[in-house]
Amino acid sequence: MAGLRGGLTMETIFATDAGDSGVNEDSVVAGADFAVVLDGATAEPDTDTGCVHGVRWFARQLTGALARRLALDASAARPLADVLHDALDAVGRSHADTCDLTNLCSPSATAAILRHRDRHADYLVLGDSPIVLEADDGTVSTVADDRLARYTGTWADMRHSRNVPGGFWVAGNNPAAAGHALVGTVPVAGLRRAALLTDGVTRLVERYDWSWRDLVSALDETGPAEVISLTRQAERRTPHGRFVGKRHDDATAALCRFAGDRGSGVHRD
């Protein structure tokens, strides 16, 4: 049956919500055996990106390109970094005639991918959209790419540090960035659930004293949409100026459950 691998099923639920701008530059998609969450990088103010489409378009095009590849049975034999590389290359070629892909400010996104394959779960994280894994015994581990967090300087500093050796890596106009993602594989046996998150949701941990276990449990017990609602409530209670950055960021959460006797499927919460 679809989604049944090695005697276990993977079920995914997700939700997403726009932040202050009202334009959601996050993107999420799931299939029977995979989940993808992207966080489109906000464009630098008053700067020519070289792209006529914009960040939202890029994130959705990349999500679609990834989903088409991950849905193929043959993709299970390919490393996730290769799948991301090919998807980035395809998106790049699709607008190379209309846009300047050499522009340092060309649209980009973080990427979090989880794939259920045989008796294993493969993961990929590129940029600050982590994946949280919870084992049956309650042990929680987080796959997080902190390279972007090291840069707190000007837009120009970030621009010249993006997708270069010694800098930080994101999914953008250089498919080779996929080779710098954090990747790994864990046995599905003993894996209870996994969460893929953008930083609009992880601020519950980073700003509001939640633990990763609290967050994953809430996603499972109340659903991703309610967790995003709780995030918005916490943000509204926060005095202006307490934190740097957007008051309400785009927020996306996907929860993947693993079970031996549960039907599989994909549900938008």
PDB file of C-alpha atoms in Angstrom:
ATOM      1  CA  MET A   1       0.000   0.000   0.000  1.00  0.00           C
ATOM      2  CA  ALA A   2       1.140   3.576  -0.546  1.00  0.00           C
ATOM      3  CA  GLY A   3       3.259   4.813   2.313  1.00  0.00           C
ATOM      4  CA  LEU A   4       3.962   1.337   3.724  1.00  0.00           C
ATOM      5  CA  ARG A   5       7.696   0.722   3.932  1.00  0.00           C
ATOM      6  CA  GLY A   6       9.305  -2.035   5.929  1.00  0.00           C
ATOM      7  CA  GLY A   7       6.026  -2.745   7.742  1.00  0.00           C
ATOM      8  CA  LEU A   8       5.679   0.843   8.981  1.00  0.00           C
ATOM      9  CA  THR A   9       3.610   3.718   7.695  1.00  0.00           C
ATOM     10  CA  MET A  10       4.331   7.433   7.622  1.00  0.00           C
ATOM     11  CA  GLU A  11       1.467   9.882   8.048  1.00  0.00           C
ATOM     12  CA  THR A  12       2.035  13.627   7.631  1.00  0.00           C
ATOM     13  CA  ILE A  13      -0.059  16.573   8.802  1.00  0.00           C
ATOM     14  CA  PHE A  14       0.909  20.198   8.234  1.00  0.00           C
ATOM     15  CA  ALA A  15      -0.162  23.827   8.389  1.00  0.00           C
ATOM     16  CA  THR A  16       1.279  27.137   7.221  1.00  0.00           C
ATOM     17  CA  ASP A  17       0.423  30.785   7.867  1.00  0.00           C
ATOM     18  CA  ALA A  18       1.641  34.114   6.499  1.00  0.00           C
ATOM     19  CA  GLY A  19       3.429  36.605   8.718  1.00  0.00           C
ATOM     20  CA  ASP A  20       3.419  40.394   8.844  1.00  0.00           C
ATOM     21  CA  SER A  21       3.514  40.935   5.088  1.00  0.00           C
ATOM     22  CA  GLY A  22       0.443  38.821   4.400  1.00  0.00           C
ATOM     23  CA  VAL A  23       2.384  37.067   1.629  1.00  0.00           C
ATOM     24  CA  ASN A  24       3.480  33.603   2.711  1.00  0.00           C
ATOM     25  CA  GLU A  25       6.959  32.821   1.395  1.00  0.00           C
ATOM     26  CA  ASP A  26       7.063  29.460   3.185  1.00  0.00           C
ATOM     27  CA  SER A  27       6.090  26.376   1.220  1.00  0.00           C
ATOM     28  CA  VAL A  28       5.173  22.839   2.273  1.00  0.00           C
ATOM     29  CA  VAL A  29       4.266  19.614   0.506  1.00  0.00           C
ATOM     30  CA  ALA A  30       3.949  15.987   1.568  1.00  0.00           C
ATOM     31  CA  GLY A  31       3.445  12.623  -0.068  1.00  0.00           C
ATOM     32  CA  ALA A  32       2.945   9.128   1.275  1.00  0.00           C
ATOM     33  CA  ASP A  33       6.669   8.729   1.923  1.00  0.00           C
ATOM     34  CA  PHE A  34       8.085  12.245   2.121  1.00  0.00           C
ATOM     35  CA  ALA A  35       7.636  15.732   3.521  1.00  0.00           C
ATOM     36  CA  VAL A  36       9.231  18.998   2.401  1.00  0.00           C
ATOM     37  CA  VAL A  37       9.252  22.374   4.171  1.00  0.00           C
ATOM     38  CA  LEU A  38      10.884  25.474   2.666  1.00  0.00           C
ATOM     39  CA  ASP A  39      11.295  28.979   4.066  1.00  0.00           C
ATOM     40  CA  GLY A  40      11.782  31.549   1.332  1.00  0.00           C
ATOM     41  CA  ALA A  41      14.391  34.134   2.304  1.00  0.00           C
ATOM     42  CA  THR A  42      12.981  37.644   2.584  1.00  0.00           C
ATOM     43  CA  ALA A  43      14.406  39.807  -0.184  1.00  0.00           C
ATOM     44  CA  GLU A  44      16.896  42.506   0.730  1.00  0.00           C
ATOM     45  CA  PRO A  45      15.075  45.866   0.858  1.00  0.00           C
ATOM     46  CA  ASP A  46      15.380  48.189  -2.145  1.00  0.00           C
ATOM     47  CA  THR A  47      17.629  45.757  -3.993  1.00  0.00           C
ATOM     48  CA  ASP A  48      17.392  44.339  -7.492  1.00  0.00           C
ATOM     49  CA  THR A  49      17.242  40.558  -7.118  1.00  0.00           C
ATOM     50  CA  GLY A  50      17.642  39.932 -10.822  1.00  0.00           C
ATOM     51  CA  CYS A  51      14.470  37.818 -10.771  1.00  0.00           C
ATOM     52  CA  VAL A  52      11.104  38.942 -12.125  1.00  0.00           C
ATOM     53  CA  HIS A  53       9.253  36.262 -10.150  1.00  0.00           C
ATOM     54  CA  GLY A  54      10.128  36.749  -6.497  1.00  0.00           C
ATOM     55  CA  VAL A  55      10.763  34.619  -3.430  1.00  0.00           C
ATOM     56  CA  ARG A  56       7.256  33.167  -3.123  1.00  0.00           C
ATOM     57  CA  TRP A  57       7.371  31.905  -6.713  1.00  0.00           C
ATOM     58  CA  PHE A  58      10.818  30.406  -6.192  1.00  0.00           C
ATOM     59  CA  ALA A  59       9.835  28.548  -3.016  1.00  0.00           C
ATOM     60  CA  ARG A  60       6.750  27.062  -4.635  1.00  0.00           C
ATOM     61  CA  GLN A  61       8.580  26.091  -7.802  1.00  0.00           C
ATOM     62  CA  LEU A  62      11.258  24.338  -5.774  1.00  0.00           C
ATOM     63  CA  THR A  63       8.683  22.568  -3.609  1.00  0.00           C
ATOM     64  CA  GLY A  64       6.962  21.265  -6.724  1.00  0.00           C
ATOM     65  CA  ALA A  65      10.229  20.148  -8.315  1.00  0.00           C
ATOM     66  CA  LEU A  66      11.179  18.266  -5.154  1.00  0.00           C
ATOM     67  CA  ALA A  67       7.765  16.632  -4.816  1.00  0.00           C
ATOM     68  CA  ARG A  68       7.819  15.369  -8.400  1.00  0.00           C
ATOM     69  CA  ARG A  69      11.182  13.734  -7.840  1.00  0.00           C
ATOM     70  CA  LEU A  70      10.496  12.328  -4.382  1.00  0.00           C
ATOM     71  CA  ALA A  71       7.233  10.761  -5.574  1.00  0.00           C
ATOM     72  CA  LEU A  72       9.146   8.514  -7.975  1.00  0.00           C
ATOM     73  CA  ASP A  73      10.060   5.091  -6.590  1.00  0.00           C
ATOM     74  CA  ALA A  74      13.447   5.380  -8.294  1.00  0.00           C
ATOM     75  CA  SER A  75      14.315   8.396  -6.158  1.00  0.00           C
ATOM     76  CA  ALA A  76      14.542   6.209  -3.047  1.00  0.00           C
ATOM     77  CA  ALA A  77      17.928   5.004  -4.263  1.00  0.00           C
ATOM     78  CA  ARG A  78      19.278   8.547  -4.650  1.00  0.00           C
ATOM     79  CA  PRO A  79      20.799  10.652  -1.861  1.00  0.00           C
ATOM     80  CA  LEU A  80      18.559  13.549  -0.857  1.00  0.00           C
ATOM     81  CA  ALA A  81      21.344  16.010  -1.646  1.00  0.00           C
ATOM     82  CA  ASP A  82      21.291  14.773  -5.255  1.00  0.00           C
ATOM     83  CA  VAL A  83      17.509  15.116  -5.400  1.00  0.00           C
ATOM     84  CA  LEU A  84      17.753  18.699  -4.128  1.00  0.00           C
ATOM     85  CA  HIS A  85      20.571  19.473  -6.570  1.00  0.00           C
ATOM     86  CA  ASP A  86      18.497  18.288  -9.522  1.00  0.00           C
ATOM     87  CA  ALA A  87      15.417  20.194  -8.346  1.00  0.00           C
ATOM     88  CA  LEU A  88      17.434  23.401  -7.964  1.00  0.00           C
ATOM     89  CA  ASP A  89      18.943  22.914 -11.396  1.00  0.00           C
ATOM     90  CA  ALA A  90      15.489  22.406 -12.925  1.00  0.00           C
ATOM     91  CA  VAL A  91      14.057  25.521 -11.283  1.00  0.00           C
ATOM     92  CA  GLY A  92      17.079  27.533 -12.341  1.00  0.00           C
ATOM     93  CA  ARG A  93      16.765  26.439 -15.956  1.00  0.00           C
ATOM     94  CA  SER A  94      13.049  27.281 -15.921  1.00  0.00           C
ATOM     95  CA  HIS A  95      13.728  31.007 -15.485  1.00  0.00           C
ATOM     96  CA  ALA A  96      17.282  31.398 -16.780  1.00  0.00           C
ATOM     97  CA  ASP A  97      16.000  33.136 -19.914  1.00  0.00           C
ATOM     98  CA  THR A  98      14.127  35.837 -17.999  1.00  0.00           C
ATOM     99  CA  CYS A  99      16.206  36.300 -14.852  1.00  0.00           C
ATOM    100  CA  ASP A 100      19.815  36.946 -13.864  1.00  0.00           C
ATOM    101  CA  LEU A 101      20.853  33.868 -11.919  1.00  0.00           C
ATOM    102  CA  THR A 102      24.280  35.353 -11.223  1.00  0.00           C
ATOM    103  CA  ASN A 103      22.746  38.067  -9.038  1.00  0.00           C
ATOM    104  CA  LEU A 104      23.894  37.645  -5.430  1.00  0.00           C
ATOM    105  CA  CYS A 105      20.394  38.588  -4.247  1.00  0.00           C
ATOM    106  CA  SER A 106      18.591  36.026  -6.399  1.00  0.00           C
ATOM    107  CA  PRO A 107      15.701  34.330  -4.514  1.00  0.00           C
ATOM    108  CA  SER A 108      16.641  31.540  -2.123  1.00  0.00           C
ATOM    109  CA  ALA A 109      15.132  29.358   0.584  1.00  0.00           C
ATOM    110  CA  THR A 110      15.963  27.016   3.411  1.00  0.00           C
ATOM    111  CA  ALA A 111      15.088  23.356   2.932  1.00  0.00           C
ATOM    112  CA  ALA A 112      14.006  20.553   5.260  1.00  0.00           C
ATOM    113  CA  ILE A 113      13.258  17.160   3.705  1.00  0.00           C
ATOM    114  CA  LEU A 114      12.283  13.844   5.310  1.00  0.00           C
ATOM    115  CA  ARG A 115      11.911  10.634   3.298  1.00  0.00           C
ATOM    116  CA  HIS A 116      10.670   7.233   4.482  1.00  0.00           C
ATOM    117  CA  ARG A 117      12.673   4.571   2.646  1.00  0.00           C
ATOM    118  CA  ASP A 118      12.458   0.862   3.417  1.00  0.00           C
ATOM    119  CA  ARG A 119      13.278   0.617   7.133  1.00  0.00           C
ATOM    120  CA  HIS A 120      14.946   4.003   7.296  1.00  0.00           C
ATOM    121  CA  ALA A 121      14.181   7.701   7.342  1.00  0.00           C
ATOM    122  CA  ASP A 122      16.508   9.986   5.399  1.00  0.00           C
ATOM    123  CA  TYR A 123      16.730  13.664   6.324  1.00  0.00           C
ATOM    124  CA  LEU A 124      18.218  16.808   4.795  1.00  0.00           C
ATOM    125  CA  VAL A 125      18.480  20.266   6.340  1.00  0.00           C
ATOM    126  CA  LEU A 126      19.871  23.309   4.529  1.00  0.00           C
ATOM    127  CA  GLY A 127      19.492  26.640   6.303  1.00  0.00           C
ATOM    128  CA  ASP A 128      17.630  27.388   9.518  1.00  0.00           C
ATOM    129  CA  SER A 129      14.619  25.093   9.110  1.00  0.00           C
ATOM    130  CA  PRO A 130      15.325  22.227  11.519  1.00  0.00           C
ATOM    131  CA  ILE A 131      14.023  18.688  11.723  1.00  0.00           C
ATOM    132  CA  VAL A 132      13.203  17.319  15.180  1.00  0.00           C
ATOM    133  CA  LEU A 133      13.235  13.534  15.662  1.00  0.00           C
ATOM    134  CA  GLU A 134      11.550  11.816  18.602  1.00  0.00           C
ATOM    135  CA  ALA A 135      12.211   8.167  19.424  1.00  0.00           C
ATOM    136  CA  ASP A 136       9.747   5.756  21.003  1.00  0.00           C
ATOM    137  CA  ASP A 137      11.556   6.145  24.322  1.00  0.00           C
ATOM    138  CA  GLY A 138      10.974   9.909  24.267  1.00  0.00           C
ATOM    139  CA  THR A 139      14.519  10.860  23.302  1.00  0.00           C
ATOM    140  CA  VAL A 140      14.512  13.995  21.144  1.00  0.00           C
ATOM    141  CA  SER A 141      17.268  15.002  18.733  1.00  0.00           C
ATOM    142  CA  THR A 142      17.370  18.080  16.536  1.00  0.00           C
ATOM    143  CA  VAL A 143      19.020  18.423  13.142  1.00  0.00           C
ATOM    144  CA  ALA A 144      19.749  22.144  12.900  1.00  0.00           C
ATOM    145  CA  ASP A 145      21.948  24.157  10.546  1.00  0.00           C
ATOM    146  CA  ASP A 146      23.315  27.082  12.575  1.00  0.00           C
ATOM    147  CA  ARG A 147      25.629  28.539   9.939  1.00  0.00           C
ATOM    148  CA  LEU A 148      23.244  31.383   9.076  1.00  0.00           C
ATOM    149  CA  ALA A 149      22.879  32.329  12.763  1.00  0.00           C
ATOM    150  CA  ARG A 150      26.572  33.208  12.877  1.00  0.00           C
ATOM    151  CA  TYR A 151      25.935  36.204  10.624  1.00  0.00           C
ATOM    152  CA  THR A 152      24.447  39.189  12.397  1.00  0.00           C
ATOM    153  CA  GLY A 153      26.005  41.926  10.278  1.00  0.00           C
ATOM    154  CA  THR A 154      24.692  43.995   7.404  1.00  0.00           C
ATOM    155  CA  TRP A 155      22.761  42.812   4.381  1.00  0.00           C
ATOM    156  CA  ALA A 156      25.964  43.254   2.374  1.00  0.00           C
ATOM    157  CA  ASP A 157      27.868  40.960   4.752  1.00  0.00           C
ATOM    158  CA  MET A 158      25.222  38.283   4.364  1.00  0.00           C
ATOM    159  CA  ARG A 159      25.038  38.741   0.610  1.00  0.00           C
ATOM    160  CA  HIS A 160      28.744  38.056   0.191  1.00  0.00           C
ATOM    161  CA  SER A 161      28.701  35.123   2.637  1.00  0.00           C
ATOM    162  CA  ARG A 162      25.833  33.273   0.980  1.00  0.00           C
ATOM    163  CA  ASN A 163      26.724  30.013  -0.785  1.00  0.00           C
ATOM    164  CA  VAL A 164      30.476  30.490  -0.566  1.00  0.00           C
ATOM    165  CA  PRO A 165      33.086  28.388   1.275  1.00  0.00           C
ATOM    166  CA  GLY A 166      33.278  29.464   4.895  1.00  0.00           C
ATOM    167  CA  GLY A 167      29.874  31.135   4.710  1.00  0.00           C
ATOM    168  CA  PHE A 168      26.362  29.762   4.946  1.00  0.00           C
ATOM    169  CA  TRP A 169      24.451  27.728   2.388  1.00  0.00           C
ATOM    170  CA  VAL A 170      20.867  27.974   1.179  1.00  0.00           C
ATOM    171  CA  ALA A 171      18.829  26.593  -1.703  1.00  0.00           C
ATOM    172  CA  GLY A 172      19.082  29.211  -4.429  1.00  0.00           C
ATOM    173  CA  ASN A 173      20.712  29.884  -7.762  1.00  0.00           C
ATOM    174  CA  ASN A 174      23.641  27.532  -7.128  1.00  0.00           C
ATOM    175  CA  PRO A 175      22.596  23.843  -7.179  1.00  0.00           C
ATOM    176  CA  ALA A 176      25.970  22.908  -5.686  1.00  0.00           C
ATOM    177  CA  ALA A 177      24.709  24.277  -2.356  1.00  0.00           C
ATOM    178  CA  ALA A 178      22.801  21.004  -1.959  1.00  0.00           C
ATOM    179  CA  GLY A 179      26.116  19.279  -1.338  1.00  0.00           C
ATOM    180  CA  HIS A 180      26.591  21.367   1.805  1.00  0.00           C
ATOM    181  CA  ALA A 181      23.317  20.315   3.450  1.00  0.00           C
ATOM    182  CA  LEU A 182      23.195  18.378   6.707  1.00  0.00           C
ATOM    183  CA  VAL A 183      22.112  14.861   5.792  1.00  0.00           C
ATOM    184  CA  GLY A 184      21.662  11.574   7.575  1.00  0.00           C
ATOM    185  CA  THR A 185      19.666   8.390   7.956  1.00  0.00           C
ATOM    186  CA  VAL A 186      18.008   6.890  11.030  1.00  0.00           C
ATOM    187  CA  PRO A 187      16.211   3.555  11.488  1.00  0.00           C
ATOM    188  CA  VAL A 188      12.434   3.890  11.411  1.00  0.00           C
ATOM    189  CA  ALA A 189      12.142   1.166  14.029  1.00  0.00           C
ATOM    190  CA  GLY A 190      11.997   3.102  17.278  1.00  0.00           C
ATOM    191  CA  LEU A 191      11.200   6.427  15.579  1.00  0.00           C
ATOM    192  CA  ARG A 192       7.853   7.760  16.797  1.00  0.00           C
ATOM    193  CA  ARG A 193       7.547  11.070  14.974  1.00  0.00           C
ATOM    194  CA  ALA A 194       9.439  13.884  13.286  1.00  0.00           C
ATOM    195  CA  ALA A 195       8.735  17.591  12.829  1.00  0.00           C
ATOM    196  CA  LEU A 196       9.895  19.857   9.996  1.00  0.00           C
ATOM    197  CA  LEU A 197       9.751  23.525  10.967  1.00  0.00           C
ATOM    198  CA  THR A 198      10.406  27.040   9.742  1.00  0.00           C
ATOM    199  CA  ASP A 199      11.728  29.678  12.111  1.00  0.00           C
ATOM    200  CA  GLY A 200       8.288  31.220  12.440  1.00  0.00           C
ATOM    201  CA  VAL A 201       7.438  28.185  14.600  1.00  0.00           C
ATOM    202  CA  THR A 202      10.805  27.421  16.188  1.00  0.00           C
ATOM    203  CA  ARG A 203      10.626  30.784  17.974  1.00  0.00           C
ATOM    204  CA  LEU A 204       8.422  28.975  20.509  1.00  0.00           C
ATOM    205  CA  VAL A 205      11.653  27.286  21.592  1.00  0.00           C
ATOM    206  CA  GLU A 206      14.056  30.133  20.835  1.00  0.00           C
ATOM    207  CA  ARG A 207      11.987  32.939  22.420  1.00  0.00           C
ATOM    208  CA  TYR A 208       9.226  31.492  24.560  1.00  0.00           C
ATOM    209  CA  ASP A 209      10.894  28.781  26.644  1.00  0.00           C
ATOM    210  CA  TRP A 210       9.295  25.745  25.039  1.00  0.00           C
ATOM    211  CA  SER A 211      11.387  22.591  24.756  1.00  0.00           C
ATOM    212  CA  TRP A 212      11.659  20.670  21.498  1.00  0.00           C
ATOM    213  CA  ARG A 213       9.726  17.862  23.190  1.00  0.00           C
ATOM    214  CA  ASP A 214       6.970  20.322  24.147  1.00  0.00           C
ATOM    215  CA  LEU A 215       6.759  21.474  20.549  1.00  0.00           C
ATOM    216  CA  VAL A 216       6.614  18.017  18.977  1.00  0.00           C
ATOM    217  CA  SER A 217       4.049  16.833  21.526  1.00  0.00           C
ATOM    218  CA  ALA A 218       1.842  19.863  20.895  1.00  0.00           C
ATOM    219  CA  LEU A 219       2.027  19.312  17.136  1.00  0.00           C
ATOM    220  CA  ASP A 220       0.827  15.742  17.635  1.00  0.00           C
ATOM    221  CA  GLU A 221      -1.808  16.403  20.291  1.00  0.00           C
ATOM    222  CA  THR A 222      -3.352  19.659  19.038  1.00  0.00           C
ATOM    223  CA  GLY A 223      -2.201  19.860  15.416  1.00  0.00           C
ATOM    224  CA  PRO A 224       0.110  22.208  13.495  1.00  0.00           C
ATOM    225  CA  ALA A 225      -2.549  24.895  12.969  1.00  0.00           C
ATOM    226  CA  GLU A 226      -3.138  25.209  16.722  1.00  0.00           C
ATOM    227  CA  VAL A 227       0.598  25.372  17.402  1.00  0.00           C
ATOM    228  CA  ILE A 228       0.897  28.229  14.916  1.00  0.00           C
ATOM    229  CA  SER A 229      -2.055  29.911  16.645  1.00  0.00           C
ATOM    230  CA  LEU A 230      -0.249  29.580  19.989  1.00  0.00           C
ATOM    231  CA  THR A 231       2.804  31.153  18.374  1.00  0.00           C
ATOM    232  CA  ARG A 232       0.736  34.134  17.235  1.00  0.00           C
ATOM    233  CA  GLN A 233      -0.751  34.520  20.708  1.00  0.00           C
ATOM    234  CA  ALA A 234       2.717  34.564  22.278  1.00  0.00           C
ATOM    235  CA  GLU A 235       3.894  37.125  19.722  1.00  0.00           C
ATOM    236  CA  ARG A 236       0.954  39.427  20.408  1.00  0.00           C
ATOM    237  CA  ARG A 237       1.702  39.342  24.139  1.00  0.00           C
ATOM    238  CA  THR A 238       5.336  40.288  23.540  1.00  0.00           C
ATOM    239  CA  PRO A 239       6.222  43.993  23.966  1.00  0.00           C
ATOM    240  CA  HIS A 240       7.326  45.659  20.748  1.00  0.00           C
ATOM    241  CA  GLY A 241      11.087  45.829  20.454  1.00  0.00           C
ATOM    242  CA  ARG A 242      11.852  42.923  22.765  1.00  0.00           C
ATOM    243  CA  PHE A 243      13.142  40.829  19.866  1.00  0.00           C
ATOM    244  CA  VAL A 244      14.933  41.814  16.678  1.00  0.00           C
ATOM    245  CA  GLY A 245      13.156  41.001  13.441  1.00  0.00           C
ATOM    246  CA  LYS A 246       9.587  40.459  12.357  1.00  0.00           C
ATOM    247  CA  ARG A 247       6.828  40.446  14.966  1.00  0.00           C
ATOM    248  CA  HIS A 248       4.990  37.731  13.010  1.00  0.00           C
ATOM    249  CA  ASP A 249       7.068  35.642  10.611  1.00  0.00           C
ATOM    250  CA  ASP A 250       5.712  33.143   8.104  1.00  0.00           C
ATOM    251  CA  ALA A 251       5.170  29.946  10.088  1.00  0.00           C
ATOM    252  CA  THR A 252       5.066  26.361   8.835  1.00  0.00           C
ATOM    253  CA  ALA A 253       5.084  23.029  10.645  1.00  0.00           C
ATOM    254  CA  ALA A 254       4.816  19.483   9.338  1.00  0.00           C
ATOM    255  CA  LEU A 255       4.539  16.471  11.643  1.00  0.00           C
ATOM    256  CA  CYS A 256       5.346  12.959  10.409  1.00  0.00           C
ATOM    257  CA  ARG A 257       4.076  10.049  12.479  1.00  0.00           C
ATOM    258  CA  PHE A 258       5.473   6.525  12.152  1.00  0.00           C
ATOM    259  CA  ALA A 259       3.392   3.497  13.128  1.00  0.00           C
ATOM    260  CA  GLY A 260       3.064  -0.168  12.288  1.00  0.00           C
ATOM    261  CA  ASP A 261      -0.706  -0.343  12.344  1.00  0.00           C
ATOM    262  CA  ARG A 262      -1.828   3.143  11.299  1.00  0.00           C
ATOM    263  CA  GLY A 263      -3.070   3.988   7.832  1.00  0.00           C
ATOM    264  CA  SER A 264      -0.959   6.399   5.850  1.00  0.00           C
ATOM    265  CA  GLY A 265      -1.951   9.601   4.168  1.00  0.00           C
ATOM    266  CA  VAL A 266      -1.478  13.303   3.896  1.00  0.00           C
ATOM    267  CA  HIS A 267      -3.679  15.820   5.660  1.00  0.00           C
ATOM    268  CA  ARG A 268      -3.668  19.598   5.740  1.00  0.00           C
ATOM    269  CA  ASP A 269      -4.471  20.585   9.306  1.00  0.00           C
TER     270      ASP A 269
END
